Each structure stands twice: as C-alpha cells, then as structure tokens.
Protein backbone atom coordinates (compact mmCIF):
# COMPACT_ATOMS: atom_id res chain seq x y z
CA MET A 1 -91.24 -344.78 -106.40
CA LYS A 2 -94.83 -343.59 -105.92
CA ARG A 3 -93.74 -339.98 -106.50
CA THR A 4 -91.80 -340.92 -109.63
CA LEU A 5 -94.74 -342.88 -110.99
CA LEU A 6 -97.15 -340.02 -110.25
CA LEU A 7 -94.87 -337.50 -111.95
CA ALA A 8 -94.33 -339.77 -114.93
CA LEU A 9 -98.07 -340.29 -115.30
CA ALA A 10 -98.77 -336.57 -114.88
CA ALA A 11 -96.10 -335.68 -117.45
CA ALA A 12 -97.35 -338.29 -119.91
CA LEU A 13 -100.94 -337.18 -119.45
CA ALA A 14 -99.98 -333.53 -119.84
CA ALA A 15 -98.04 -334.25 -123.01
CA ALA A 16 -100.79 -336.42 -124.48
CA LEU A 17 -103.59 -334.00 -123.67
CA THR A 18 -101.61 -330.99 -124.82
CA ALA A 19 -100.69 -332.70 -128.09
CA HIS A 20 -104.30 -333.81 -128.61
CA ALA A 21 -105.72 -330.39 -127.78
CA VAL A 22 -103.28 -328.61 -130.06
CA SER A 23 -103.71 -331.02 -132.98
CA ALA A 24 -107.51 -331.08 -132.60
CA GLN A 25 -107.75 -327.29 -132.63
CA HIS A 26 -104.96 -326.53 -135.07
CA PRO A 27 -107.06 -326.11 -138.24
CA ALA A 28 -109.39 -323.61 -136.54
CA MET A 29 -106.64 -321.37 -135.18
CA PRO A 30 -106.38 -317.90 -136.78
CA HIS A 31 -102.69 -318.16 -137.67
CA ALA A 32 -102.58 -314.90 -139.62
CA ALA A 33 -103.77 -312.98 -136.56
CA MET A 34 -101.07 -314.40 -134.28
CA PRO A 35 -97.79 -312.51 -133.95
CA PRO A 36 -94.68 -314.47 -134.94
CA GLY A 37 -93.54 -316.78 -132.15
CA ALA A 38 -96.85 -316.56 -130.25
CA ALA A 39 -98.23 -319.84 -128.96
CA PRO A 40 -100.73 -320.82 -126.29
CA THR A 41 -99.15 -321.54 -122.92
CA GLU A 42 -102.14 -323.21 -121.20
CA PRO A 43 -102.96 -326.86 -121.89
CA GLY A 44 -106.49 -325.98 -123.02
CA GLN A 45 -108.55 -326.55 -119.89
CA ALA A 46 -108.28 -324.49 -116.71
CA ALA A 47 -108.76 -327.32 -114.20
CA PHE A 48 -106.12 -329.42 -115.96
CA ALA A 49 -103.79 -326.40 -115.97
CA ALA A 50 -104.36 -325.91 -112.24
CA LEU A 51 -103.60 -329.56 -111.50
CA ALA A 52 -100.46 -329.46 -113.64
CA GLU A 53 -99.30 -326.26 -111.95
CA VAL A 54 -99.81 -327.72 -108.47
CA VAL A 55 -97.84 -330.85 -109.41
CA ARG A 56 -95.06 -328.65 -110.81
CA LEU A 57 -94.94 -326.47 -107.68
CA LEU A 58 -95.02 -329.43 -105.31
CA ASP A 59 -92.36 -331.25 -107.29
CA ALA A 60 -90.11 -328.19 -107.14
CA ASP A 61 -90.37 -328.10 -103.34
CA PRO A 62 -87.99 -330.63 -101.75
CA ALA A 63 -90.07 -330.50 -98.55
CA THR A 64 -93.16 -331.91 -100.31
CA ASP A 65 -94.47 -335.01 -98.56
CA TRP A 66 -96.23 -336.78 -101.42
CA SER A 67 -97.91 -339.17 -98.99
CA ARG A 68 -99.99 -336.19 -97.82
CA VAL A 69 -100.85 -334.90 -101.30
CA SER A 70 -104.26 -335.74 -102.71
CA LEU A 71 -104.58 -334.66 -106.31
CA GLU A 72 -108.02 -336.27 -106.34
CA ARG A 73 -109.15 -333.96 -103.54
CA LEU A 74 -107.85 -330.97 -105.49
CA ARG A 75 -109.65 -332.26 -108.59
CA GLN A 76 -112.91 -332.52 -106.62
CA HIS A 77 -112.40 -328.97 -105.31
CA LEU A 78 -111.91 -327.72 -108.87
CA ILE A 79 -115.09 -329.54 -109.92
CA ASP A 80 -116.93 -327.83 -107.05
CA MET A 81 -115.54 -324.46 -108.15
CA ASN A 82 -116.73 -325.12 -111.69
CA GLU A 83 -120.22 -326.01 -110.42
CA VAL A 84 -120.48 -322.86 -108.32
CA VAL A 85 -119.15 -320.50 -110.99
CA LEU A 86 -121.03 -321.94 -113.96
CA ARG A 87 -124.23 -323.49 -112.57
CA ALA A 88 -125.23 -321.73 -109.34
CA ARG A 89 -127.94 -319.08 -109.44
CA VAL A 90 -126.95 -315.80 -107.83
CA SER A 91 -129.32 -313.04 -106.84
CA ALA A 92 -127.37 -310.02 -105.61
CA ARG A 93 -128.65 -306.88 -103.97
CA PRO A 94 -126.76 -303.90 -102.61
CA VAL A 95 -126.96 -303.14 -98.89
CA ASP A 96 -125.28 -300.50 -96.75
CA GLY A 97 -121.61 -301.35 -96.80
CA GLY A 98 -121.64 -303.95 -99.55
CA LEU A 99 -123.59 -306.67 -101.25
CA VAL A 100 -125.79 -309.61 -100.25
CA MET A 101 -125.85 -312.61 -102.58
CA ASP A 102 -128.35 -315.46 -102.45
CA VAL A 103 -126.51 -318.37 -104.06
CA THR A 104 -128.59 -321.47 -104.84
CA GLY A 105 -128.55 -324.62 -106.92
CA GLU A 106 -129.81 -328.20 -107.08
CA GLY A 107 -128.12 -331.58 -106.97
CA ARG A 108 -124.38 -331.49 -107.63
CA THR A 109 -124.40 -327.69 -107.58
CA ALA A 110 -126.06 -327.57 -104.13
CA ARG A 111 -123.45 -330.00 -102.79
CA ALA A 112 -120.69 -327.84 -104.26
CA LEU A 113 -122.20 -324.75 -102.62
CA ASP A 114 -122.26 -326.54 -99.28
CA ALA A 115 -118.61 -327.48 -99.70
CA MET A 116 -117.42 -324.11 -100.96
CA LEU A 117 -119.25 -321.13 -99.49
CA ARG A 118 -118.54 -321.48 -95.79
CA PRO A 119 -114.78 -322.06 -96.18
CA HIS A 120 -114.48 -319.31 -98.78
CA ALA A 121 -116.48 -316.88 -96.63
CA ALA A 122 -114.09 -317.68 -93.78
CA GLU A 123 -111.14 -316.88 -96.06
CA LEU A 124 -112.72 -313.55 -97.09
CA GLU A 125 -113.38 -312.78 -93.43
CA ARG A 126 -109.63 -313.06 -92.74
CA MET A 127 -108.93 -310.36 -95.32
CA GLU A 128 -108.90 -306.82 -94.02
CA ALA A 129 -110.97 -305.53 -96.94
CA TYR A 130 -114.00 -307.81 -96.43
CA ALA A 131 -116.50 -309.08 -93.91
CA ALA A 132 -118.19 -312.27 -95.10
CA ARG A 133 -120.36 -315.11 -93.88
CA ALA A 134 -122.46 -317.89 -95.36
CA GLU A 135 -125.82 -318.91 -93.90
CA PRO A 136 -128.33 -321.52 -95.05
CA ILE A 137 -131.47 -320.43 -96.91
CA PRO A 138 -134.12 -322.51 -98.69
CA GLY A 139 -132.62 -323.77 -101.94
CA GLY A 140 -129.01 -323.28 -100.97
CA PRO A 141 -126.53 -321.35 -98.89
CA HIS A 142 -126.87 -317.61 -98.45
CA HIS A 143 -123.62 -315.77 -98.91
CA LEU A 144 -123.15 -312.33 -97.43
CA ALA A 145 -120.03 -310.44 -98.40
CA LEU A 146 -119.51 -306.87 -97.26
CA ALA A 147 -116.64 -304.68 -98.36
CA ARG A 148 -114.93 -302.57 -95.72
CA GLY A 149 -113.53 -299.07 -96.04
CA GLU A 150 -112.67 -297.80 -99.52
CA LEU A 151 -113.93 -300.98 -101.21
CA VAL A 152 -117.57 -300.32 -100.25
CA GLY A 153 -119.50 -300.16 -103.50
CA GLY A 154 -116.38 -300.81 -105.54
CA HIS A 155 -116.71 -304.54 -106.21
CA GLY A 156 -119.33 -307.07 -107.10
CA ARG A 157 -122.24 -305.06 -108.37
C-alpha cells in the first residue's frame, strides 16, 4: 500500500509539474527552430528528473525493498550537490601529477561540502585513474584529486 501510494503521488507530481513547466514555458519556446516531432524529454529541473528516474528504476526492480528507500535522503543529497556545484568557491592549482583544489563555502554550502567531499574523494580513490583525498582547511574542506597515468594533465584544468 505504501509503495502504491508513493508511486501514485510521484506519478501525479511528475504529471502536474511536467504539465505546469511545459505550459508555463510554451509561449517562449522557439517552435520554428525545433525539428518536427522534437520535444523535451526532461521534466524541466535536473533534481526532479533524478528523483523521477530513481523511482522509475526502483519500481522496475522487483527486488526493491521500499521500506529501505529514502527519497528524502536522495533529495537532500541532490540539494548538497547543487550547493557544491553552484555555490562553493574553488581555487585550483596544478601540481605534479594532477590538480589541487581548495573548495570552500559558508553556511549551507559548508555543510554540503562536509557531507560531499570525503565520500566523493573515497569514490574517486577507488577508480584506477585517480588518487583523491579531502582534508579540512580554514573555510572549508580541501580536496586533492590527482590523475594517474595517461590522465595526468588531461582533466580539470
């Protein structure tokens, strides 16, 4: 019942927001520039699209245990990602073998940095192409990401 209600609410919200976004933006769309049959496929906001995609993927998996799913936690993670990408200050400098980035912010952005950088550095560290770590500095975490092998100097400048 809980799963059915969640899916019904998600579907209704998706339909309502998509209809609103499309109707609200319709007059400003450059129809003459669009090829016949072309239409947007995203619901207009990346975080909403990510949430909708996760619900769709989880719903398609019969092994999904909805009692363990927290869409609110995913939403908070997406908010943190938004804070880091759009509001954090990044000062990058090249070093032998890669790049050092000082990533700082205040308030909500600083909290997002605390939540995001260490786990994401750990994920990069697991990848063969990168060595990464996050360390605290005044004003925010310090993120060090070094490319390995052929990627040295190829990304992030």
